[in-house]
Short mmCIF file of N, CA and C in Angstrom, two decimals:
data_model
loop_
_atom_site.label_atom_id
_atom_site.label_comp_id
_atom_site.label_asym_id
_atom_site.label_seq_id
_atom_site.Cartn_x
_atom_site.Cartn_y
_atom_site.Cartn_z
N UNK A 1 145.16 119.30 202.91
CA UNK A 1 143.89 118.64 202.62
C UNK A 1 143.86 118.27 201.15
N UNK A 2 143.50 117.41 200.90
CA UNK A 2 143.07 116.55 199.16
C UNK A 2 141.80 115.85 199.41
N UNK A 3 141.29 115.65 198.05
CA UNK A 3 140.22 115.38 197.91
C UNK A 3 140.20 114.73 196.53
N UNK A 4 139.18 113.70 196.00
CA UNK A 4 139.03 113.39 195.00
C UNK A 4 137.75 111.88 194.72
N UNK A 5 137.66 111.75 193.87
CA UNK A 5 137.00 111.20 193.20
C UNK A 5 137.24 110.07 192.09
N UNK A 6 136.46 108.99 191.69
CA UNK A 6 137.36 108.04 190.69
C UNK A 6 136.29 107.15 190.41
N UNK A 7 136.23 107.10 188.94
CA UNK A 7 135.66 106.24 188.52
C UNK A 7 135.91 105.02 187.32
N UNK A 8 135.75 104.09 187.80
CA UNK A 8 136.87 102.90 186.88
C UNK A 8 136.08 102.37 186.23
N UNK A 9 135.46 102.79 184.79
CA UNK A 9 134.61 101.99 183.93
C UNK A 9 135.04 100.98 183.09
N UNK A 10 134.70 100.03 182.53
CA UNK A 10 134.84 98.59 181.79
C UNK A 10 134.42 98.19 180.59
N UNK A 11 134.59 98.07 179.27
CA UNK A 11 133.86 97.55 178.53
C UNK A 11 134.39 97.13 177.80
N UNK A 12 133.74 95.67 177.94
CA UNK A 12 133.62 94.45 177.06
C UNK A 12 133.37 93.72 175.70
N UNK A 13 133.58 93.96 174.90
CA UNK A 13 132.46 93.48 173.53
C UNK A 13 133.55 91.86 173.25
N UNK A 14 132.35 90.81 172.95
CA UNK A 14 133.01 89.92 172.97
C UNK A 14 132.25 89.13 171.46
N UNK A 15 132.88 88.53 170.66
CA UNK A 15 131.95 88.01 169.67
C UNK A 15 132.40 86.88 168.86
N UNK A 16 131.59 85.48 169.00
CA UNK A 16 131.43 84.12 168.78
C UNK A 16 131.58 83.82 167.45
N UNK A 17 132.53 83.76 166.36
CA UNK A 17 132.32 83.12 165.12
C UNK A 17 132.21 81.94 164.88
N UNK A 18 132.26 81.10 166.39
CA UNK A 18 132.09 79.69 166.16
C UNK A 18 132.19 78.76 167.29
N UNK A 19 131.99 77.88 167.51
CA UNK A 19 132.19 77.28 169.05
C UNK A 19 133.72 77.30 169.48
N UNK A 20 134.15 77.67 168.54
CA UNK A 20 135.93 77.47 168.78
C UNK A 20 136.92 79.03 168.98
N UNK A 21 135.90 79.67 168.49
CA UNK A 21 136.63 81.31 168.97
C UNK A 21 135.91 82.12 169.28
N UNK A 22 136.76 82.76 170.33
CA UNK A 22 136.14 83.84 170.61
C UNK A 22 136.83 85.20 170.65
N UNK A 23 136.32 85.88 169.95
CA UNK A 23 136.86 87.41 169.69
C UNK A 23 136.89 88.24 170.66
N UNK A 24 137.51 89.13 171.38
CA UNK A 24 137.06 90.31 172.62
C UNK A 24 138.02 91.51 172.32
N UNK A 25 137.30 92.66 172.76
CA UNK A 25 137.78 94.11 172.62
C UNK A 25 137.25 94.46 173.87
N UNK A 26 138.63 94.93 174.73
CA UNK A 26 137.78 95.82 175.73
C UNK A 26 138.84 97.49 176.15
N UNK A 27 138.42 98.21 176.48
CA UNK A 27 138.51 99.38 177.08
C UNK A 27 137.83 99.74 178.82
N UNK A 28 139.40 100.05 179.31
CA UNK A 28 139.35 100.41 180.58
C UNK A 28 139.66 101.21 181.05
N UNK A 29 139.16 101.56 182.46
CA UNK A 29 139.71 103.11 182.85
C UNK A 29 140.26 102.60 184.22
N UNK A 30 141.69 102.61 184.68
CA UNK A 30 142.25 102.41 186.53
C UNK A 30 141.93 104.12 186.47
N UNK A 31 142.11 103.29 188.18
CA UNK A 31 142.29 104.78 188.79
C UNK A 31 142.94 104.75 190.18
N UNK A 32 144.22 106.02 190.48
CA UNK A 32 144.67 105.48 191.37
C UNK A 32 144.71 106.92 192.38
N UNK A 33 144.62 106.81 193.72
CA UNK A 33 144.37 107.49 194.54
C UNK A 33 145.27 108.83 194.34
N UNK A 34 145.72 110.18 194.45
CA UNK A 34 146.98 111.66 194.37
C UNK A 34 146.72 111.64 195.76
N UNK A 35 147.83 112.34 196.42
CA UNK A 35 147.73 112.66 197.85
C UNK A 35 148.85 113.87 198.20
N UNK A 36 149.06 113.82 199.25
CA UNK A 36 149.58 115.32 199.68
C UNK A 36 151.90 114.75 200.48
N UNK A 37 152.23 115.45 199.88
CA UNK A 37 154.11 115.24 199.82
C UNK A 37 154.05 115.60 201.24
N UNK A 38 155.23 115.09 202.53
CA UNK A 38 155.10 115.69 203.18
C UNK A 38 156.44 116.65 203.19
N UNK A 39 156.44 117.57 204.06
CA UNK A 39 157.02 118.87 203.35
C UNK A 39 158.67 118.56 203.32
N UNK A 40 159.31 119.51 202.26
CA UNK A 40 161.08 119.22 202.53
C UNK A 40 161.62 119.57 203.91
N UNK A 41 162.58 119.07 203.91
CA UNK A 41 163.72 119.38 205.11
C UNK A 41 164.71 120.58 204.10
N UNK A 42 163.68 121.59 204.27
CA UNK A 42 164.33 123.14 203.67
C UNK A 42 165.94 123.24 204.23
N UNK A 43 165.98 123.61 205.71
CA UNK A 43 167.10 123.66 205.94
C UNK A 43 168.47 122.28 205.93
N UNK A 44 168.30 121.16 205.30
CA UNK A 44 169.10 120.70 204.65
C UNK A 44 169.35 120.71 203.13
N UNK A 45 168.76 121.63 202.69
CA UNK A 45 168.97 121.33 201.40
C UNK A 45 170.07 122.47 200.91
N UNK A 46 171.27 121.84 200.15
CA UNK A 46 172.54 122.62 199.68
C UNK A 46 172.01 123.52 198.46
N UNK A 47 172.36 124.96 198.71
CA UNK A 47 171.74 125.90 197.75
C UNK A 47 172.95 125.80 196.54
N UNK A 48 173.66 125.36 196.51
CA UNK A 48 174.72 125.06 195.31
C UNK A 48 173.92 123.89 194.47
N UNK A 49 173.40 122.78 194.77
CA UNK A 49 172.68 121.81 194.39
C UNK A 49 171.52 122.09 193.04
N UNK A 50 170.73 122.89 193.66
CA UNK A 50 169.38 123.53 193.17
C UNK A 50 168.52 122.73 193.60
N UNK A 51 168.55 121.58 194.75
CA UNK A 51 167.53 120.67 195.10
C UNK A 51 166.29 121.66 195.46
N UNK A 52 166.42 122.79 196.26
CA UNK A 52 165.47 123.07 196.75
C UNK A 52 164.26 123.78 195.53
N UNK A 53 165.19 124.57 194.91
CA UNK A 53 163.98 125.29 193.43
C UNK A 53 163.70 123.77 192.77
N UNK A 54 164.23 122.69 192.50
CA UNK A 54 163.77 121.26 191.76
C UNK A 54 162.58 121.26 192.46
N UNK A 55 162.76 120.60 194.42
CA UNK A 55 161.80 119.72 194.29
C UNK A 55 160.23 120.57 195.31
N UNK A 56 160.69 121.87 195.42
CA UNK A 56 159.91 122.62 195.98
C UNK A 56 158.72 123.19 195.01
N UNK A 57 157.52 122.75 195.87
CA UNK A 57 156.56 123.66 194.57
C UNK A 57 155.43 122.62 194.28
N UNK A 58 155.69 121.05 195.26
CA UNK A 58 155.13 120.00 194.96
C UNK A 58 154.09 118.98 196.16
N UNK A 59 153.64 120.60 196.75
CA UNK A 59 152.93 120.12 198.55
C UNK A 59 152.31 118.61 197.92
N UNK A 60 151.76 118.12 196.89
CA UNK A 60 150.76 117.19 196.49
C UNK A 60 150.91 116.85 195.35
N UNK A 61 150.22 115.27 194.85
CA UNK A 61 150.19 114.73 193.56
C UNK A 61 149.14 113.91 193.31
N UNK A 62 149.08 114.46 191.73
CA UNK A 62 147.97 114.39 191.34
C UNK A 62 147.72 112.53 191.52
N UNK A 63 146.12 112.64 191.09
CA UNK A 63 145.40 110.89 190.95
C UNK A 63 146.05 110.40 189.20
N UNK A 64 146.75 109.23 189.38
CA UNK A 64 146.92 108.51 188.43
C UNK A 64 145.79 107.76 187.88
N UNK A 65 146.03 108.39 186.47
CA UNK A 65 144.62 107.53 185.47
C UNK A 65 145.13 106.43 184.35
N UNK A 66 144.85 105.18 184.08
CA UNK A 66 145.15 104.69 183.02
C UNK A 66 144.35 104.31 182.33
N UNK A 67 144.04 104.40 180.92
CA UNK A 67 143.20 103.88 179.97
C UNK A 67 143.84 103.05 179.11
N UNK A 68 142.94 101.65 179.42
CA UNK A 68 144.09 100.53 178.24
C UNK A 68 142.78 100.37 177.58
N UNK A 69 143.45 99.70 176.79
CA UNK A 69 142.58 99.41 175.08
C UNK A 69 143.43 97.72 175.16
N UNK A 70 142.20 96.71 174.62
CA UNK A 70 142.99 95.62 174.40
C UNK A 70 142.27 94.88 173.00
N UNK A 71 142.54 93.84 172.29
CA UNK A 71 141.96 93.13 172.14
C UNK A 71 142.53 92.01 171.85
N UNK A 72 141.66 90.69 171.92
CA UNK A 72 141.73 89.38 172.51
C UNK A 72 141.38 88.33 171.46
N UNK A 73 141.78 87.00 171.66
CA UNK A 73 141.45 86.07 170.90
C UNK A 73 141.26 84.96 171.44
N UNK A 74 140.72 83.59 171.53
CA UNK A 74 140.40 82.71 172.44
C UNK A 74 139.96 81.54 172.09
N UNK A 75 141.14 81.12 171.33
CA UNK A 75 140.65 79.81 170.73
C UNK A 75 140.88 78.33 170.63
N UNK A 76 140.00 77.13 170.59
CA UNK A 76 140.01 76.20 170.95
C UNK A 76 140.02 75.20 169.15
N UNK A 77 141.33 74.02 169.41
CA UNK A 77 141.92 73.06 168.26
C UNK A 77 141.65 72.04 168.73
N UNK A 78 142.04 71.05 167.76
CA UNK A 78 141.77 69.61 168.19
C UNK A 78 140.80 68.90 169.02
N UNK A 79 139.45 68.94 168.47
CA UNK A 79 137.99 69.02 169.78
C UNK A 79 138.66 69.37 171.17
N UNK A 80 139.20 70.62 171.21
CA UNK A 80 139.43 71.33 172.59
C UNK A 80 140.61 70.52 173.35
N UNK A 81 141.03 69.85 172.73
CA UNK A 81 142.37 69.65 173.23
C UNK A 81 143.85 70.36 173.66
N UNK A 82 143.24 71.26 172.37
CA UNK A 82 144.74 72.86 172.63
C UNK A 82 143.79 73.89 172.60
N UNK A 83 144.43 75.06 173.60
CA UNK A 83 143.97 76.28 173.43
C UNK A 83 145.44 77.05 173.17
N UNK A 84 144.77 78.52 172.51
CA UNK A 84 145.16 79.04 171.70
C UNK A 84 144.74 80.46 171.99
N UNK A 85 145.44 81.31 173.18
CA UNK A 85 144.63 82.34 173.56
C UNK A 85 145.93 83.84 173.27
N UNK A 86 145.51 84.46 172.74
CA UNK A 86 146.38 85.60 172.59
C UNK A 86 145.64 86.93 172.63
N UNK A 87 146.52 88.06 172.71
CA UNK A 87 146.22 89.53 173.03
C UNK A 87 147.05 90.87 173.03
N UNK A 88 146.56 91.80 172.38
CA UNK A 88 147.62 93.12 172.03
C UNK A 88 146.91 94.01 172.84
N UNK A 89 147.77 95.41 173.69
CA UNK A 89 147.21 96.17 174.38
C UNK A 89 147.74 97.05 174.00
N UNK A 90 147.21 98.41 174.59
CA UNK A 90 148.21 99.83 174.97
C UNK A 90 147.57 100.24 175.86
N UNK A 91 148.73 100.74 176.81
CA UNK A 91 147.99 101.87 178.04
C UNK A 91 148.60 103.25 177.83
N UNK A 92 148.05 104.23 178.18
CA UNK A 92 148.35 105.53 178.46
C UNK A 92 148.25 105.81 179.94
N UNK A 93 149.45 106.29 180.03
CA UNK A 93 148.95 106.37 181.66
C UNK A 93 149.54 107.84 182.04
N UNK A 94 148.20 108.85 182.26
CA UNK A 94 148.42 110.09 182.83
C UNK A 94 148.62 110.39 184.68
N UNK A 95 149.69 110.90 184.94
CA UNK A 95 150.45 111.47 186.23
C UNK A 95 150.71 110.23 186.97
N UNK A 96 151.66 109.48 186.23
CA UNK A 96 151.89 108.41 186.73
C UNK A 96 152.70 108.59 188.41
N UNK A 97 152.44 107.91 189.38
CA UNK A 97 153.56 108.44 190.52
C UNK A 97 154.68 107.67 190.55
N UNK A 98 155.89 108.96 190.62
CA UNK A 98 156.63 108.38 190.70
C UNK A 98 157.77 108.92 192.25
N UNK A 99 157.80 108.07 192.75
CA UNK A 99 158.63 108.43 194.21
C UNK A 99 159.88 109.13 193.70
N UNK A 100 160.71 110.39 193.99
CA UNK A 100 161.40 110.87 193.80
C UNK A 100 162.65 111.07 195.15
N UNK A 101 163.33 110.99 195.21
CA UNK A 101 164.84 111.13 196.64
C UNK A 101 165.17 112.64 195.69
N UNK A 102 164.63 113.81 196.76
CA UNK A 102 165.11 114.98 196.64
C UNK A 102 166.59 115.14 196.95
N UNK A 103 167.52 114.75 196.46
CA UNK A 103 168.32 115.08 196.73
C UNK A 103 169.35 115.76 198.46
N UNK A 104 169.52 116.98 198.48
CA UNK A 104 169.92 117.51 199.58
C UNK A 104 169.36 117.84 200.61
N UNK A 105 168.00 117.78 200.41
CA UNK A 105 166.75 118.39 200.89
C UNK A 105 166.62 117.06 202.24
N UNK A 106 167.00 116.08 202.04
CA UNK A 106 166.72 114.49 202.67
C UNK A 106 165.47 114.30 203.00
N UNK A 107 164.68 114.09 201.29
CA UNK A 107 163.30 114.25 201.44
C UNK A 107 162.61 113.29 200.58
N UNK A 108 161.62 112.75 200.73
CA UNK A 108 161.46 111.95 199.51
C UNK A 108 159.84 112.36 199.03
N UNK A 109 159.46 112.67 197.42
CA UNK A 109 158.59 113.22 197.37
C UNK A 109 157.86 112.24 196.13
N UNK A 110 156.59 112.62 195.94
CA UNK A 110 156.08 111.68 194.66
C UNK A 110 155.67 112.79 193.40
N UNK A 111 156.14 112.78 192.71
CA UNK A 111 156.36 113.25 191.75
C UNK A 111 154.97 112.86 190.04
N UNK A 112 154.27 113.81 189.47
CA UNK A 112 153.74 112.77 188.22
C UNK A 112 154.47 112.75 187.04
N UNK A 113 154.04 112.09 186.29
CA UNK A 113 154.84 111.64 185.29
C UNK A 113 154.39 111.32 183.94
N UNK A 114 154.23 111.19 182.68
CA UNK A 114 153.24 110.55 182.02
C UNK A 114 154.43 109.11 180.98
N UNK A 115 153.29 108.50 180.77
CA UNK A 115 153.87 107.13 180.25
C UNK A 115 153.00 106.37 179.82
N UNK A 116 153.43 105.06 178.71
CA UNK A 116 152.34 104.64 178.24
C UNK A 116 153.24 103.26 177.76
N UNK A 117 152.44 101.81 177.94
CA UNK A 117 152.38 100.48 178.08
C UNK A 117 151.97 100.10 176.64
N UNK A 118 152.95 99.40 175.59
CA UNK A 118 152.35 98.74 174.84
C UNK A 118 152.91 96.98 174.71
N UNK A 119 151.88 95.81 174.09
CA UNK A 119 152.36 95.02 174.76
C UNK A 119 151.64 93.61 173.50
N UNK A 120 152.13 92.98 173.95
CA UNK A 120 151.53 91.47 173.39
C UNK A 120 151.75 90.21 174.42
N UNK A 121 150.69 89.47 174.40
CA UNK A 121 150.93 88.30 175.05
C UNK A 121 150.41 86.77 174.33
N UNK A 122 150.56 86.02 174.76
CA UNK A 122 150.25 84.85 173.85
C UNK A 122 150.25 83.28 174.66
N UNK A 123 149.51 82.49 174.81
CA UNK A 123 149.62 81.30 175.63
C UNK A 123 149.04 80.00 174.79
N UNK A 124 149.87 78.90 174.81
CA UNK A 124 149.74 77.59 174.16
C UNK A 124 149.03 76.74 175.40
N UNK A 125 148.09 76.41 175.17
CA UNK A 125 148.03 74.77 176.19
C UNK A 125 147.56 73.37 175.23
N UNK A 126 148.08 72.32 175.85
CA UNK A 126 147.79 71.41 175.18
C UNK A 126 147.56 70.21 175.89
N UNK A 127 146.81 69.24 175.72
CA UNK A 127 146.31 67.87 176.41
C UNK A 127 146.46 66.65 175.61
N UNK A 128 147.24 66.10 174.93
CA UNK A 128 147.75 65.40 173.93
C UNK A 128 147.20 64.25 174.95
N UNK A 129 147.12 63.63 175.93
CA UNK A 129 146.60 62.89 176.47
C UNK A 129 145.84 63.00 178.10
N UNK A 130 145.15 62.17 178.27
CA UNK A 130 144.50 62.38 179.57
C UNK A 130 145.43 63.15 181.18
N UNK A 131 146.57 62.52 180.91
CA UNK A 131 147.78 62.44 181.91
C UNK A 131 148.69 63.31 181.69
N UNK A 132 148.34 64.57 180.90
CA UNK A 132 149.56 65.48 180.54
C UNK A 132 149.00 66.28 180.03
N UNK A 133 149.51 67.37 180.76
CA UNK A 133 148.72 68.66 180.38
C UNK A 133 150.19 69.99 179.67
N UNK A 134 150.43 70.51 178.97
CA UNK A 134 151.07 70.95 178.47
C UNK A 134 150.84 72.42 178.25
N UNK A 135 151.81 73.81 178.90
CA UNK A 135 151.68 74.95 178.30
C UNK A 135 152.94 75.56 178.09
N UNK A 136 152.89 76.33 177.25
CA UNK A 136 153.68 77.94 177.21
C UNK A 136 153.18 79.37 177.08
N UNK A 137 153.60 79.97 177.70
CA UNK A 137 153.17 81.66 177.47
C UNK A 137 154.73 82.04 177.60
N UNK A 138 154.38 83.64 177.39
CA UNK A 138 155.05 84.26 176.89
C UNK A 138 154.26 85.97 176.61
N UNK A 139 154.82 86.55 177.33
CA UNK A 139 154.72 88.12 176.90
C UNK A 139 155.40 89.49 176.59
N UNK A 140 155.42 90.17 176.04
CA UNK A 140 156.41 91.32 175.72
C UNK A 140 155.77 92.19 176.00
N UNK A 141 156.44 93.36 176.42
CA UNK A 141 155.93 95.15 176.50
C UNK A 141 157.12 96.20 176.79
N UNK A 142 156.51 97.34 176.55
CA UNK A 142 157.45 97.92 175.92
C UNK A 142 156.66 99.30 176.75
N UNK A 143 157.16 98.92 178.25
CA UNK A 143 156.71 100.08 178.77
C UNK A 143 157.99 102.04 179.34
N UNK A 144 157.33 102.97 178.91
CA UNK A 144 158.21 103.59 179.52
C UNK A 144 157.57 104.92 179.48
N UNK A 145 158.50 105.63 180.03
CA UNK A 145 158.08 107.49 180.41
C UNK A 145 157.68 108.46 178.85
N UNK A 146 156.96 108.91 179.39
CA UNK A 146 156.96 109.52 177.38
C UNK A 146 157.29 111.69 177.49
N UNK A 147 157.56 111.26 178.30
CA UNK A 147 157.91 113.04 178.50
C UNK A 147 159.08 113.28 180.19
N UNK A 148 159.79 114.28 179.52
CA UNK A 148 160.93 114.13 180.38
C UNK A 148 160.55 115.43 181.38
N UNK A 149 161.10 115.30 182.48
CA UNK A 149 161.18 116.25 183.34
C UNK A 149 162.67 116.54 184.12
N UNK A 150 162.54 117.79 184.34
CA UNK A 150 164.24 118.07 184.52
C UNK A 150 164.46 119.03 185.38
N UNK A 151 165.46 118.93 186.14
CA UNK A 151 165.75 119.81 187.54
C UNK A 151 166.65 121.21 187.11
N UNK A 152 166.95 122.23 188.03
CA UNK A 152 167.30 123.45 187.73
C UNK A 152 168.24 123.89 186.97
N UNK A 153 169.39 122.29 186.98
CA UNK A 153 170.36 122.13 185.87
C UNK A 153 170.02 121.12 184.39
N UNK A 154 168.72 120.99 184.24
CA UNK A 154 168.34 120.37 183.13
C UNK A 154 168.79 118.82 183.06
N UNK A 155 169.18 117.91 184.02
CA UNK A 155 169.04 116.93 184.15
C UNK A 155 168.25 116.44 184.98
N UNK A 156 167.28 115.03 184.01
CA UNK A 156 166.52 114.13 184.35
C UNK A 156 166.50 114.69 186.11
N UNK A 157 165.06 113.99 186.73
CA UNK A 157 164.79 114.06 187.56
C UNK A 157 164.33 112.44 187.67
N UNK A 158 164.85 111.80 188.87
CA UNK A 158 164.02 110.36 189.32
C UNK A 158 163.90 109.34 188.18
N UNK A 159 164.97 109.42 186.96
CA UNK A 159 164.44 108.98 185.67
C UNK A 159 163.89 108.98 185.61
N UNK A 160 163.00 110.33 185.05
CA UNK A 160 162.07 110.82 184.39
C UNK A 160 162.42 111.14 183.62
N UNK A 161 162.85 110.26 181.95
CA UNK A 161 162.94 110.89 180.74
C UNK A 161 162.71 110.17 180.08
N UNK A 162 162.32 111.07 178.73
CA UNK A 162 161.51 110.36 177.74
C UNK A 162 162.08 109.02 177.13
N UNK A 163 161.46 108.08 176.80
CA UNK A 163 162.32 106.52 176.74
C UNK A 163 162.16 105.74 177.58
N UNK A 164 162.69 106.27 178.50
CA UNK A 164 162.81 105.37 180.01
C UNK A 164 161.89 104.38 180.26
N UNK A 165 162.52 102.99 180.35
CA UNK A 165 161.66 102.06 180.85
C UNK A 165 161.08 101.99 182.00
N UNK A 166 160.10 101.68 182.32
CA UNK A 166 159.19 101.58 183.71
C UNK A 166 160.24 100.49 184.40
N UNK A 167 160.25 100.93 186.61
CA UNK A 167 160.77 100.15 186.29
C UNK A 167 159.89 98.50 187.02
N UNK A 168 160.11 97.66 187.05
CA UNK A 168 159.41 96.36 187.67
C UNK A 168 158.94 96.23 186.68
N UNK A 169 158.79 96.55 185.09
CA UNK A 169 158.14 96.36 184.22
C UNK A 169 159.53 95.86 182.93
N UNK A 170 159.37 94.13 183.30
CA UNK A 170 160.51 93.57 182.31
C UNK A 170 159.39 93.49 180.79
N UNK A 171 160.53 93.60 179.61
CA UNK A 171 160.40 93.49 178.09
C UNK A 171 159.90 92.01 178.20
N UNK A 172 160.81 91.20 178.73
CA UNK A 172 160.07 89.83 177.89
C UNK A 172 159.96 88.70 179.18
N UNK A 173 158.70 87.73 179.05
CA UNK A 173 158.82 87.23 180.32
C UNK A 173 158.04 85.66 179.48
N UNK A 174 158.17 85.18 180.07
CA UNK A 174 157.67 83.74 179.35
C UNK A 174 158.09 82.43 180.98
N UNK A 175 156.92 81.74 179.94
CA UNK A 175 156.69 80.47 181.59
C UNK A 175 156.06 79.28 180.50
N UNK A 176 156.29 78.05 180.98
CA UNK A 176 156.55 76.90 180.56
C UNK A 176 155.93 75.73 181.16
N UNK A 177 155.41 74.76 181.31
CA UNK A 177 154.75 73.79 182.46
C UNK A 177 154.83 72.88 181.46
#
């Protein structure tokens, strides 16, 4: 049995120095569901290994929380012909899940983790004429694990170690039209 609760608050502050920019700061809270492992396959697991003292001990996992922090910029050139929108973040993200392959056990379990997202993004558009619309973006981050965890022989578990890039989470990505 699990149980839980979650609340994902928002806030916004946004502020006008002129018809052409706009300033924003916001702070957020995700929230993502913990639930219950289902149990190992004890009797496959090789006691030479140490799979079973690793991944035993883990009926459930915890709710993943992230708190990002951003702030923003939003601005308009050439009587609004180009925009000019950019933004820096960081996330912290406590008991992140991470799916783990127990080893000998032939089990697969979710595991938490902690890690934290920092990042920049940036986007050009432009309308140089009625018939052509013009952009680029472009973003970077620099996401990964910030604390290592380690099995009965002291190696990494599920890459889980400190450094480690997230993974589906590329450094640099950029798009063009």
């Amino acid at each position: 049995k699990t149980s839980s609760d979650g609340f994902s608050p928002r806030l916004i502050l946004a502020y006008e120095p002129n018809d052409d920019v706009l300033l924003t700061a916001q702070v957020a809270r995700g929230f993502r569901l913990g639930g219950i492992n289902d149990p190992l396959n004890v009797g496959l697991c090789d006691p030479a290994t140490g799979d079973l003292t690793t991944f035993d001990g883990h009926p459930d996992f915890k709710d993943e929380k992230v708190l990002n922090y951003e702030l923003g910029a939003k601005t308009q050139l050439a009587d609004g012909r180009v925009t000019f929108n950019t933004a820096v973040f960081f996330s912290d993200i406590d008991n992140l899940q991470v799916i783990a392959d127990a080893g000998s056990c032939s089990s697969r379990i979710v595991l938490n983790a902690q890690a934290q997202s920092i990042g920049a993004e940036i986007e050009i558009n432009a309308r140089p004429t009625p018939d052509w619309d013009l952009g680029l973006s472009a973003t970077w981050v620099n996401a990964e694990i910030t604390e290592t965890q380690t099995n009965a022989a002291g190696a990494p578990i599920a890459g889980i170690r400190d450094g480690n890039r997230l993974p589906t989470s590329p450094e640099f990505q950029g798009s063009a039209s």
